[in-house]
CSV table of C-alpha atoms in Angstrom, one decimal:
chain,number,residue,atom,x,y,z
K,11,MET,CA,31.6,89.9,-160.9
K,12,SER,CA,33.8,88.9,-163.3
K,13,ASP,CA,35.6,91.6,-164.9
K,14,THR,CA,36.6,89.5,-167.8
K,15,PRO,CA,33.9,88.0,-169.5
K,16,PHE,CA,34.9,86.1,-172.8
K,17,GLY,CA,38.6,85.7,-171.3
K,18,PHE,CA,39.7,89.5,-172.3
K,19,GLY,CA,42.5,89.3,-169.5
K,20,LEU,CA,43.5,91.6,-167.8
K,21,PRO,CA,47.3,93.3,-168.4
K,22,PRO,CA,49.9,90.8,-166.3
K,23,GLU,CA,50.4,92.6,-163.6
K,24,GLU,CA,46.9,93.0,-162.8
K,25,PRO,CA,45.8,89.2,-162.4
K,26,GLU,CA,41.8,89.3,-161.3
K,27,ASN,CA,42.8,86.6,-158.4
K,28,GLY,CA,46.2,85.2,-159.4
K,29,ASP,CA,46.6,81.1,-159.2
K,30,GLU,CA,43.0,81.1,-158.3
K,31,GLY,CA,41.7,82.1,-161.1
K,32,LYS,CA,43.5,80.0,-163.4
K,33,LYS,CA,42.2,76.6,-161.1
K,34,LYS,CA,38.9,78.0,-161.2
K,35,ASP,CA,39.2,78.5,-165.8
K,36,PRO,CA,36.0,77.0,-166.5
K,37,ALA,CA,37.3,75.5,-169.8
K,38,GLY,CA,39.6,73.1,-167.8
K,39,GLY,CA,43.1,75.7,-167.5
K,40,GLY,CA,44.3,74.1,-170.7
K,41,GLN,CA,45.2,75.7,-174.1
K,42,GLY,CA,42.7,77.4,-175.8
K,43,SER,CA,41.1,78.6,-172.8
K,44,GLY,CA,41.5,81.7,-171.4
K,45,GLY,CA,43.6,80.9,-168.3
K,46,GLY,CA,45.2,78.3,-170.0
K,47,GLN,CA,49.0,78.4,-171.6
K,48,GLY,CA,48.3,81.7,-173.5
K,49,GLY,CA,47.8,83.8,-169.9
K,50,PRO,CA,47.5,87.6,-169.9
K,51,ALA,CA,48.8,87.8,-172.9
K,52,ASN,CA,46.4,85.6,-175.0
K,53,PRO,CA,42.7,87.6,-174.2
K,54,PHE,CA,40.8,85.7,-176.2
K,55,GLY,CA,42.4,82.6,-175.2
K,56,PHE,CA,42.8,81.3,-178.9
K,57,GLY,CA,44.9,78.0,-179.6
K,58,PHE,CA,45.8,76.3,-182.9
K,59,PRO,CA,47.1,73.1,-183.4
K,60,GLY,CA,50.0,72.0,-182.1
K,61,GLY,CA,50.8,74.9,-179.3
K,62,GLY,CA,50.2,78.8,-179.1
K,63,GLN,CA,54.2,79.6,-178.7
K,64,GLY,CA,56.4,78.3,-181.5
K,65,PRO,CA,59.9,79.5,-182.9
K,66,GLY,CA,59.3,83.6,-182.6
K,67,GLY,CA,57.2,83.3,-179.4
K,68,GLY,CA,54.9,86.3,-179.1
K,69,ASP,CA,57.2,88.2,-181.0
K,70,ASN,CA,55.7,86.3,-184.3
K,71,PRO,CA,52.1,85.3,-183.9
K,72,PHE,CA,52.4,83.5,-187.3
K,73,ALA,CA,55.1,81.9,-186.2
K,74,ALA,CA,53.8,80.7,-182.9
K,75,ILE,CA,50.9,79.2,-185.2
K,76,PHE,CA,52.7,77.1,-187.7
K,77,GLY,CA,56.4,77.2,-186.4
K,78,SER,CA,55.6,73.8,-184.1
K,79,LEU,CA,53.6,72.1,-186.6
K,80,ASN,CA,54.4,68.7,-187.8
K,81,PRO,CA,52.8,68.3,-191.7
K,82,THR,CA,49.4,66.5,-190.6
K,83,ASP,CA,48.9,69.5,-188.2
K,84,LEU,CA,49.6,71.6,-190.8
K,85,GLY,CA,47.0,71.0,-192.6
K,86,ALA,CA,44.6,71.5,-189.6
K,87,ALA,CA,46.3,74.7,-189.2
K,88,PHE,CA,45.3,76.6,-192.8
K,89,GLN,CA,42.1,74.9,-192.6
K,90,GLN,CA,41.1,76.3,-189.4
K,91,LEU,CA,42.9,80.1,-190.3
K,92,GLY,CA,40.8,79.6,-193.1
K,93,GLN,CA,37.6,79.1,-191.3
K,94,MET,CA,38.6,82.0,-189.3
K,95,LEU,CA,39.3,84.8,-192.1
K,96,SER,CA,36.3,83.4,-194.7
K,97,TYR,CA,33.3,83.4,-192.0
K,98,GLU,CA,31.0,86.3,-192.4
K,99,GLY,CA,28.3,85.6,-189.7
K,100,GLY,CA,27.4,87.3,-186.8
K,101,PRO,CA,29.8,88.4,-183.7
K,102,VAL,CA,30.4,84.9,-182.9
K,103,ASN,CA,31.1,82.0,-185.2
K,104,TRP,CA,28.5,79.3,-183.8
K,105,ASP,CA,29.5,76.9,-186.3
K,106,MET,CA,33.2,76.7,-184.8
K,107,ALA,CA,31.7,77.1,-181.3
K,108,LYS,CA,29.5,73.8,-182.1
K,109,GLN,CA,32.9,72.2,-183.9
K,110,ILE,CA,35.1,72.9,-180.7
K,111,ALA,CA,32.4,72.0,-178.3
K,112,ARG,CA,31.8,68.5,-179.8
K,113,GLN,CA,35.6,67.9,-179.9
K,114,THR,CA,35.9,68.7,-176.2
K,115,VAL,CA,32.9,66.2,-175.3
K,116,SER,CA,34.6,63.5,-177.3
K,117,GLN,CA,37.8,63.9,-175.6
K,118,GLY,CA,36.2,63.2,-172.6
K,119,THR,CA,36.4,64.7,-169.1
K,120,GLN,CA,39.5,64.9,-167.1
K,121,ASP,CA,38.4,61.4,-165.0
K,122,GLY,CA,38.8,59.8,-168.4
K,123,THR,CA,35.0,59.5,-168.9
K,124,LYS,CA,34.3,59.8,-172.4
K,125,ASP,CA,30.7,60.1,-173.7
K,126,SER,CA,28.2,57.2,-174.9
K,127,SER,CA,24.9,57.2,-176.1
K,128,VAL,CA,21.8,57.0,-174.1
K,129,GLY,CA,20.4,53.4,-174.0
K,130,PRO,CA,16.5,52.2,-174.1
K,131,ALA,CA,17.1,51.3,-170.2
K,132,GLU,CA,18.2,54.6,-169.2
K,133,ARG,CA,15.3,56.5,-171.0
K,134,ALA,CA,12.9,54.5,-169.3
K,135,ALA,CA,14.7,55.3,-165.9
K,136,VAL,CA,14.3,59.2,-166.7
K,137,GLU,CA,10.8,59.0,-168.1
K,138,GLU,CA,10.0,57.2,-164.9
K,139,ALA,CA,11.7,59.7,-162.4
K,140,VAL,CA,10.7,62.8,-164.3
K,141,ARG,CA,6.9,61.3,-164.0
K,142,LEU,CA,7.3,60.5,-160.5
K,143,ALA,CA,8.9,63.8,-159.8
K,144,ASP,CA,6.2,65.7,-161.3
K,145,LEU,CA,3.5,63.5,-159.3
K,146,TRP,CA,4.9,64.6,-155.8
K,147,LEU,CA,5.6,67.8,-157.0
K,148,ASP,CA,1.7,68.5,-157.4
K,149,GLY,CA,1.3,68.7,-153.5
K,150,SER,CA,4.0,71.0,-153.0
K,151,THR,CA,3.4,73.7,-156.0
K,152,SER,CA,0.4,75.7,-157.3
K,153,LEU,CA,1.9,75.4,-160.7
K,154,PRO,CA,0.7,72.6,-162.7
K,155,SER,CA,3.5,70.2,-164.8
K,156,GLY,CA,5.5,71.9,-167.6
K,157,ALA,CA,7.1,69.1,-168.9
K,158,GLY,CA,5.7,67.8,-172.1
K,159,THR,CA,8.3,65.1,-172.3
K,160,ALA,CA,11.3,63.7,-170.3
K,161,VAL,CA,14.6,63.0,-172.5
K,162,ALA,CA,17.7,61.3,-171.6
K,163,TRP,CA,20.6,62.7,-173.4
K,164,SER,CA,24.2,62.3,-174.2
K,165,ARG,CA,26.4,65.1,-173.6
K,166,ALA,CA,27.2,65.8,-177.3
K,167,GLU,CA,23.4,66.0,-177.2
K,168,TRP,CA,23.1,68.7,-174.6
K,169,VAL,CA,25.4,70.4,-176.7
K,170,GLU,CA,23.0,70.5,-179.6
K,171,ALA,CA,20.0,71.4,-177.7
K,172,THR,CA,21.5,74.2,-175.6
K,173,LEU,CA,23.7,76.0,-178.5
K,174,PRO,CA,20.5,78.6,-179.4
K,175,ALA,CA,19.8,79.4,-175.9
K,176,TRP,CA,23.5,80.1,-175.1
K,177,GLN,CA,23.4,81.7,-178.8
K,178,GLN,CA,20.9,84.0,-177.6
K,179,LEU,CA,22.9,85.0,-174.2
K,180,VAL,CA,26.4,85.5,-175.5
K,181,ASP,CA,25.5,87.3,-179.4
K,182,PRO,CA,24.1,90.8,-177.7
K,183,VAL,CA,27.8,90.8,-175.4
K,184,ALA,CA,29.9,90.0,-178.5
K,185,GLU,CA,27.7,92.2,-180.6
K,186,ARG,CA,28.7,95.4,-178.7
K,187,VAL,CA,32.4,94.2,-178.7
K,188,GLY,CA,32.8,93.5,-182.2
K,189,VAL,CA,30.8,97.3,-183.3
K,190,ALA,CA,33.4,98.8,-181.0
K,191,MET,CA,36.3,97.1,-183.8
K,192,GLY,CA,35.0,99.5,-186.9
K,193,ASP,CA,33.5,102.2,-184.8
K,194,VAL,CA,36.8,103.5,-183.2
K,195,LEU,CA,38.1,104.4,-186.8
K,196,PRO,CA,37.6,108.1,-188.4
K,197,GLU,CA,35.3,108.5,-191.4
K,198,GLU,CA,37.4,109.0,-193.7
K,199,MET,CA,39.4,105.5,-192.9
K,200,GLN,CA,36.4,103.2,-192.9
K,201,ALA,CA,36.8,102.7,-196.4
K,202,VAL,CA,40.2,101.8,-197.1
K,203,ALA,CA,40.9,100.0,-193.8
K,204,GLY,CA,37.3,98.1,-194.8
K,205,PRO,CA,39.0,94.9,-195.5
K,206,LEU,CA,41.4,95.1,-192.3
K,207,ILE,CA,38.5,95.7,-190.2
K,208,GLY,CA,36.2,92.5,-192.2
K,209,MET,CA,39.5,90.2,-190.7
K,210,MET,CA,39.7,91.7,-187.6
K,211,ARG,CA,35.8,90.8,-187.2
K,212,SER,CA,36.2,87.2,-188.9
K,213,MET,CA,38.9,86.6,-186.7
K,214,GLY,CA,37.2,88.2,-183.8
K,215,GLY,CA,34.2,85.7,-184.6
K,216,ALA,CA,35.9,82.9,-184.5
K,217,MET,CA,38.1,83.8,-181.0
K,218,PHE,CA,34.7,83.8,-179.6
K,219,GLY,CA,33.5,81.0,-181.1
K,220,GLN,CA,36.4,78.7,-180.0
K,221,GLN,CA,36.4,80.1,-176.1
K,222,ILE,CA,32.2,79.6,-176.0
K,223,GLY,CA,32.9,76.4,-177.6
K,224,GLN,CA,35.5,74.7,-175.6
K,225,ALA,CA,33.5,76.3,-172.1
K,226,VAL,CA,30.2,74.8,-173.3
K,227,GLY,CA,32.0,71.4,-174.4
K,228,VAL,CA,33.5,71.6,-170.4
K,229,LEU,CA,30.1,72.0,-168.9
K,230,ALA,CA,28.8,69.2,-171.0
K,231,GLY,CA,30.9,67.0,-169.3
K,232,GLU,CA,29.4,68.4,-165.6
K,233,VAL,CA,25.9,69.6,-166.3
K,234,VAL,CA,23.2,66.9,-165.0
K,235,GLY,CA,19.9,68.3,-167.0
K,236,SER,CA,19.1,71.0,-169.0
K,237,THR,CA,18.3,73.9,-166.3
K,238,ASP,CA,21.5,73.6,-163.8
K,239,ILE,CA,22.3,77.7,-164.0
K,240,GLY,CA,18.7,78.8,-163.4
K,241,LEU,CA,18.1,79.6,-166.9
K,242,PRO,CA,15.9,77.5,-169.5
K,243,LEU,CA,18.8,76.2,-172.0
K,244,GLY,CA,16.9,73.2,-173.5
K,245,PRO,CA,13.8,73.1,-175.6
K,246,ALA,CA,10.4,74.7,-173.8
K,247,GLY,CA,8.3,71.8,-172.2
K,248,LYS,CA,11.6,68.9,-172.5
K,249,ALA,CA,12.6,68.1,-169.0
K,250,ALA,CA,15.9,66.7,-169.9
K,251,LEU,CA,18.4,64.3,-167.7
K,252,LEU,CA,21.6,63.4,-168.5
K,253,PRO,CA,22.5,59.6,-166.9
K,254,LEU,CA,26.2,60.0,-167.7
K,255,ASN,CA,26.7,63.0,-165.5
K,256,ILE,CA,24.3,62.2,-162.6
K,257,GLU,CA,26.4,58.7,-162.5
K,258,ALA,CA,29.7,60.7,-161.7
K,259,PHE,CA,28.0,63.0,-159.8
K,260,GLY,CA,26.7,60.3,-157.4
K,261,LYS,CA,29.9,58.0,-157.4
K,262,ASP,CA,31.6,58.9,-153.7
K,263,LEU,CA,27.9,60.6,-152.2
K,264,GLY,CA,26.9,56.7,-151.1
K,265,VAL,CA,23.1,57.5,-152.1
K,266,PRO,CA,21.5,55.1,-154.0
K,267,LYS,CA,21.4,55.6,-157.7
K,268,ASP,CA,17.5,56.0,-157.9
K,269,GLU,CA,17.2,58.1,-155.1
K,270,ILE,CA,19.8,60.8,-156.7
K,271,ARG,CA,18.0,60.9,-160.3
K,272,LEU,CA,14.9,61.2,-158.8
K,273,TYR,CA,15.9,64.2,-156.8
K,274,LEU,CA,17.2,65.7,-159.9
K,275,ALA,CA,14.3,65.1,-161.8
K,276,LEU,CA,12.6,67.2,-158.9
K,277,ARG,CA,15.2,69.7,-159.6
K,278,GLU,CA,14.3,69.5,-163.1
K,279,ALA,CA,10.7,69.0,-163.4
K,280,ALA,CA,10.1,72.4,-160.8
K,281,HIS,CA,12.7,74.5,-163.3
K,282,GLN,CA,10.2,73.4,-166.2
K,283,ARG,CA,7.0,74.1,-164.4
K,284,LEU,CA,8.5,77.5,-163.2
K,285,PHE,CA,9.6,78.7,-166.8
K,286,ALA,CA,6.4,77.1,-168.3
K,287,HIS,CA,3.8,79.0,-166.7
K,288,VAL,CA,5.6,82.3,-165.6
K,289,PRO,CA,5.3,83.7,-169.5
K,290,TRP,CA,7.4,86.9,-169.2
K,291,LEU,CA,10.6,85.0,-166.7
K,292,ARG,CA,12.3,83.9,-169.7
K,293,SER,CA,12.4,87.2,-171.4
K,294,HIS,CA,13.3,88.7,-168.2
K,295,LEU,CA,16.0,87.1,-167.6
K,296,PHE,CA,17.6,87.3,-171.2
K,297,GLY,CA,16.7,90.7,-171.6
K,298,ALA,CA,19.3,91.6,-168.1
K,299,VAL,CA,21.7,89.9,-169.8
K,300,GLU,CA,21.1,92.1,-172.9
K,301,GLY,CA,21.0,95.2,-170.8
K,302,TYR,CA,24.2,94.2,-169.8
K,303,ALA,CA,25.7,94.1,-173.6
K,304,ARG,CA,24.4,97.5,-173.8
K,305,GLY,CA,26.4,99.0,-171.1
K,306,ILE,CA,29.2,97.5,-172.3
K,307,LYS,CA,32.3,100.6,-172.9
K,308,VAL,CA,35.3,99.0,-174.5
K,309,ASP,CA,38.6,100.7,-174.4
K,310,THR,CA,39.5,102.0,-177.5
K,311,SER,CA,42.6,104.4,-177.0
K,312,LYS,CA,44.3,100.8,-177.6
K,313,LEU,CA,42.7,100.5,-180.9
K,314,GLU,CA,43.3,104.1,-181.6
K,315,ASP,CA,46.9,103.8,-181.2
K,316,VAL,CA,47.0,100.7,-183.7
K,317,VAL,CA,45.4,102.4,-186.3
K,318,GLY,CA,47.0,105.6,-186.9
K,319,GLN,CA,50.6,103.9,-186.6
K,320,PHE,CA,49.1,100.8,-188.5
K,321,ASP,CA,51.9,99.9,-191.2
K,322,PRO,CA,50.4,97.5,-193.9
K,323,ALA,CA,53.6,95.7,-194.2
K,324,HIS,CA,53.1,94.5,-190.5
K,325,PRO,CA,49.5,92.9,-190.2
K,326,GLU,CA,50.6,90.8,-187.4
K,327,GLN,CA,50.8,94.3,-185.4
K,328,VAL,CA,46.9,93.7,-184.9
K,329,GLN,CA,47.3,90.5,-183.9
K,330,GLU,CA,49.7,91.7,-181.6
K,331,ALA,CA,47.4,94.5,-180.5
K,332,LEU,CA,44.8,91.9,-179.8
K,333,GLN,CA,47.2,89.6,-177.6
K,334,GLN,CA,47.3,93.2,-175.3
K,335,GLY,CA,44.2,92.9,-174.3
K,336,MET,CA,42.8,95.8,-176.2
K,337,PHE,CA,39.1,95.1,-176.3
K,338,GLN,CA,39.3,94.5,-172.3
K,339,PRO,CA,34.8,95.9,-171.7
K,340,GLU,CA,34.9,98.5,-168.8
K,341,GLU,CA,32.6,98.2,-165.9
K,342,THR,CA,29.8,100.5,-165.7
K,343,PRO,CA,26.7,101.9,-163.6
K,344,GLU,CA,24.3,100.2,-166.0
K,345,GLN,CA,26.2,96.8,-166.4
K,346,LYS,CA,26.5,97.0,-162.8
K,347,ALA,CA,22.8,97.1,-162.7
K,348,ALA,CA,21.6,94.5,-165.2
K,349,LEU,CA,23.7,92.6,-163.6
K,350,ALA,CA,22.3,92.8,-159.9
K,351,ARG,CA,18.9,92.4,-161.6
K,352,LEU,CA,19.6,89.2,-163.1
K,353,GLU,CA,21.5,88.0,-160.5
K,354,THR,CA,18.9,88.5,-158.2
K,355,ALA,CA,16.2,87.2,-160.6
K,356,LEU,CA,18.2,83.9,-161.2
K,357,ALA,CA,18.7,84.0,-157.3
K,358,LEU,CA,14.8,83.7,-156.5
K,359,VAL,CA,14.5,81.2,-159.2
K,360,GLU,CA,17.0,78.6,-157.6
K,361,GLY,CA,15.8,79.7,-154.0
K,362,TRP,CA,11.5,78.8,-155.1
K,363,VAL,CA,13.4,75.4,-156.8
K,364,ASP,CA,15.1,74.7,-154.0
K,365,ALA,CA,12.2,75.4,-151.4
K,366,VAL,CA,9.9,73.5,-153.7
K,367,VAL,CA,11.9,70.6,-154.2
K,368,HIS,CA,12.6,70.1,-150.3
K,369,ASP,CA,9.4,70.3,-149.6
K,370,ALA,CA,8.2,67.3,-152.2
K,371,ALA,CA,11.6,65.2,-150.9
K,372,ARG,CA,12.0,65.7,-147.2
K,373,ASN,CA,9.3,62.9,-146.3
K,374,ARG,CA,9.8,60.7,-149.5
K,375,LEU,CA,13.6,60.4,-149.5
K,376,THR,CA,15.5,59.7,-146.9
K,377,SER,CA,19.0,61.2,-148.5
K,378,ALA,CA,16.9,64.4,-149.3
K,379,ASN,CA,18.7,66.7,-147.1
K,380,ALA,CA,22.1,65.3,-147.5
K,381,LEU,CA,21.4,65.7,-151.5
K,382,ARG,CA,20.0,68.9,-150.9
K,383,GLU,CA,23.2,70.5,-149.1
K,384,THR,CA,25.5,68.4,-151.7
K,385,LEU,CA,23.8,70.8,-154.2
K,386,ARG,CA,24.1,74.3,-152.8
K,387,ARG,CA,27.9,73.2,-151.8
K,388,ARG,CA,28.7,72.7,-155.8
K,389,ARG,CA,26.9,75.9,-156.2
K,390,ALA,CA,29.4,77.4,-153.2
K,391,SER,CA,32.6,76.1,-154.4
K,392,GLY,CA,31.9,78.0,-157.5
K,393,GLY,CA,30.7,74.8,-159.7
K,394,PRO,CA,31.4,74.6,-163.4
K,395,ALA,CA,28.1,76.4,-164.4
K,396,GLU,CA,28.5,79.6,-162.4
K,397,GLN,CA,32.1,79.7,-163.9
K,398,THR,CA,30.9,79.1,-167.5
K,399,PHE,CA,28.4,82.1,-167.2
K,400,ALA,CA,30.8,84.4,-165.4
K,401,THR,CA,33.1,83.7,-168.2
K,402,LEU,CA,30.7,84.1,-171.1
K,403,ILE,CA,28.2,87.2,-169.4
K,404,GLY,CA,30.5,88.3,-166.6
K,405,LEU,CA,28.3,86.8,-163.9
K,406,GLN,CA,28.7,85.1,-160.8
K,407,LEU,CA,25.7,83.8,-159.3
K,408,ARG,CA,26.2,84.9,-155.1
K,409,PRO,CA,25.5,81.4,-153.3
K,410,ARG,CA,24.5,83.6,-150.0
K,411,ARG,CA,21.9,85.3,-152.2
K,412,LEU,CA,20.4,81.5,-153.2
K,413,ARG,CA,20.4,80.5,-149.8
K,414,ASP,CA,18.4,83.6,-148.8
K,415,ALA,CA,16.1,83.2,-151.4
K,416,SER,CA,15.1,79.9,-150.3
K,417,ARG,CA,14.5,80.9,-147.0
K,418,LEU,CA,12.2,83.0,-148.1
K,419,TRP,CA,9.7,81.1,-150.3
K,420,ALA,CA,10.3,79.0,-147.3
K,421,SER,CA,8.5,81.8,-145.1
K,422,LEU,CA,6.1,82.5,-147.4
K,423,THR,CA,5.0,79.1,-147.8
K,424,ASP,CA,4.3,79.2,-144.0
K,425,ALA,CA,2.6,83.0,-143.9
K,426,ARG,CA,0.7,82.7,-146.8
K,427,GLY,CA,0.4,78.9,-148.3
K,428,MET,CA,1.5,77.3,-151.8
K,429,ASP,CA,-1.2,79.4,-153.8
K,430,GLY,CA,-0.3,82.8,-151.9
K,431,ARG,CA,3.6,81.8,-152.6
K,432,ASP,CA,3.4,81.1,-156.2
K,433,GLY,CA,0.8,83.9,-156.9
K,434,LEU,CA,3.9,85.9,-156.9
K,435,TRP,CA,5.0,85.0,-159.9
K,436,ALA,CA,2.0,86.6,-161.4
K,437,HIS,CA,3.9,90.1,-162.4
K,438,PRO,CA,7.6,90.7,-162.3
K,439,ASP,CA,6.5,93.8,-159.9
K,440,MET,CA,5.5,90.9,-156.7
K,441,LEU,CA,8.8,89.7,-156.8
K,442,PRO,CA,11.0,90.4,-153.9
K,443,THR,CA,14.2,92.5,-154.8
K,444,ALA,CA,17.8,92.6,-153.7
K,445,SER,CA,16.9,94.0,-150.2
K,446,ASP,CA,14.1,91.6,-149.5
K,447,LEU,CA,16.4,89.1,-149.1
K,448,ASP,CA,18.0,91.0,-146.5
K,449,ASP,CA,14.8,91.3,-144.6
K,450,PRO,CA,12.6,88.3,-146.0
K,451,ASP,CA,10.2,88.5,-142.6
K,452,GLY,CA,9.2,92.5,-143.5
K,453,PHE,CA,8.9,91.1,-147.2
K,454,VAL,CA,6.4,88.1,-146.1
K,455,HIS,CA,4.3,90.7,-143.8
K,456,ARG,CA,4.3,93.1,-146.2
K,457,GLU,CA,0.5,94.2,-147.9
K,458,GLN,CA,1.2,92.8,-151.4
K,459,LEU,CA,-0.5,95.0,-154.4
K,460,ASP,CA,-3.5,92.8,-156.4
K,461,PHE,CA,-2.1,93.2,-159.7
K,462,SER,CA,-5.3,91.1,-160.7
K,463,GLU,CA,-7.4,93.8,-159.9
K,464,LEU,CA,-5.6,96.3,-162.3
K,465,ASP,CA,-5.3,93.9,-164.8
K,466,LYS,CA,-9.0,93.9,-164.8
K,467,MET,CA,-9.7,97.2,-164.9
K,468,LEU,CA,-7.4,97.9,-167.8
K,469,GLY,CA,-8.9,95.4,-170.0
K,470,ASP,CA,-12.6,96.7,-168.7
K,471,ALA,CA,-11.4,100.7,-170.5
K,472,ALA,CA,-9.8,98.8,-173.6
K,473,GLU,CA,-13.1,97.2,-173.8
K,474,GLY,CA,-15.0,100.3,-173.9
K,475,ARG,CA,-12.9,101.9,-176.1
K,476,ASP,CA,-13.5,99.0,-178.4
K,477,GLY,CA,-17.0,99.7,-178.2
K,478,ASP,CA,-17.2,103.5,-178.5
K,479,ASP,CA,-14.9,103.3,-181.5
K,480,THR,CA,-17.6,100.5,-183.0
K,481,GLU,CA,-20.3,102.5,-182.4
K,482,LYS,CA,-18.7,105.0,-184.2
C-alpha cells in the first residue's frame, strides 16, 4: 500500500523505498513527476518549462520557475502560471490534466514509439477479435455479452475516453486535501486570508492536474484496453483495444499477433460482461475509493505554523511550506479498511476474468498458458497500471490475492458449475472475503445463503403494503 498518493512526498530522511521507488515512478521518474528532479522537496511533483531549479534554487521558488528560461519558454511559463492562479473549479484542474496527458502522449514512449491514428484494417481486426471472443465466452460464463460495440483506440483516444472515470476516482481524495487548506485557519482569519486560500487552492488544483495528467498520459502508452486495472475506465458497453500498444506488448513474446489480439480481446470482453450484468459492482468499487477519501486525515500542524508566521511581504513562504510536505496524508483505520475492501474486490474481479478467459482459451489457443503467465507476471512485477493507481489513490493490488482469487473461482466452477459460480455476483454479501481467499476450500463447500428468496419475500411484503394503502 502506498503512503504517498498524489506524490505527497515523505521527508527526505524517510524515503518509502529509496532508489527502487524512483525506478517505479509511474510517470517515468522525469521532471514533473513525484519521483523526479524535484524529489522529496517537491511533494506535488510540479514542474515548469525550463526545469525545476534555476538561480536561487529551492530558496527562491520564483527564480526556480523563471531563472533558466529563454524568451520563448518565458511566455509559456507565464501562461501556465496564469492557468494555475485563475483556476476556480473543483479540487483538480481537469483541463490542465487533459492538456498534460495529451502532451505526454504526443511525446511518445521511452522506446520512441509515437502515437498514431488507427487505420481501417486495425479497426476491423479488433472488431472481429471481440466478436470471436464473445462467442468463445458464451461457453465459459453464464453472463451474456456486455459489449454493445468494439472499438480500436489510439493512445490519445484512450485519454479522452477514460478521463471521466479518473475524475470520479481522484476527486474525492483531492477534495479532502483541498478542504484542509481552508479549515485549518481560525474563523476570525478566514475573511482576511480568503485571497491566500483561494490562491493556494487554485495552485493545488493545478498541481494535482499536472501530476494526474502526466500519469494518465504515461499509462496511455502501456495499456492494451479499457479495463487493465480491473475498473471500467471507458464508456459502458464499449470493448476497447489499443492496436499500437498490443503490438508493443507482443514484440518479444514469439506469439502470433492474431493470437495476442484475441487473448486480450477475451479479457476485455469478459470484463465488459461482468460490469454490464453486475449492476452494483461499479458503485461498490468506486464507493470504496470514496470511503478511503473520507478516512484521510491531513497533517495541518505545518500549515498552522506557516499561517501564524505568514508575512504578506514574502508569499514564497507558502510555496516553501508546500515543498516541505505540508499536506502529507496520514494512514487511518478507516483508510486502511476502505483500501482492504477495494483490494479484495479488485482481486475478485481480476481472478474471475483470469479463470473464465483461461477456460475459454486453453483448448483453442496454443499460446493461452504462456499469455496468461505473461500477464500475471506483468501485474506481479508492478506494472504501470498498478503503479499509477497506487500513486493516485494510495492502492496497490497485491498479485498474490489475484492468483488466490483465480484459484477460488476455478474451484467454484468444479464444485458448483458455471451457473453456481457466476450466481455469487448476484449480491455483494455472497462474494468471498479476504479470509475466504486464504481458505478457498472452506468457502467452496460452505452452505451459501439464497438471497433470491429473501428478495422475493421483501418484494411480496412491499406489494402487500401497497395493496393495504390502496384499500384505505
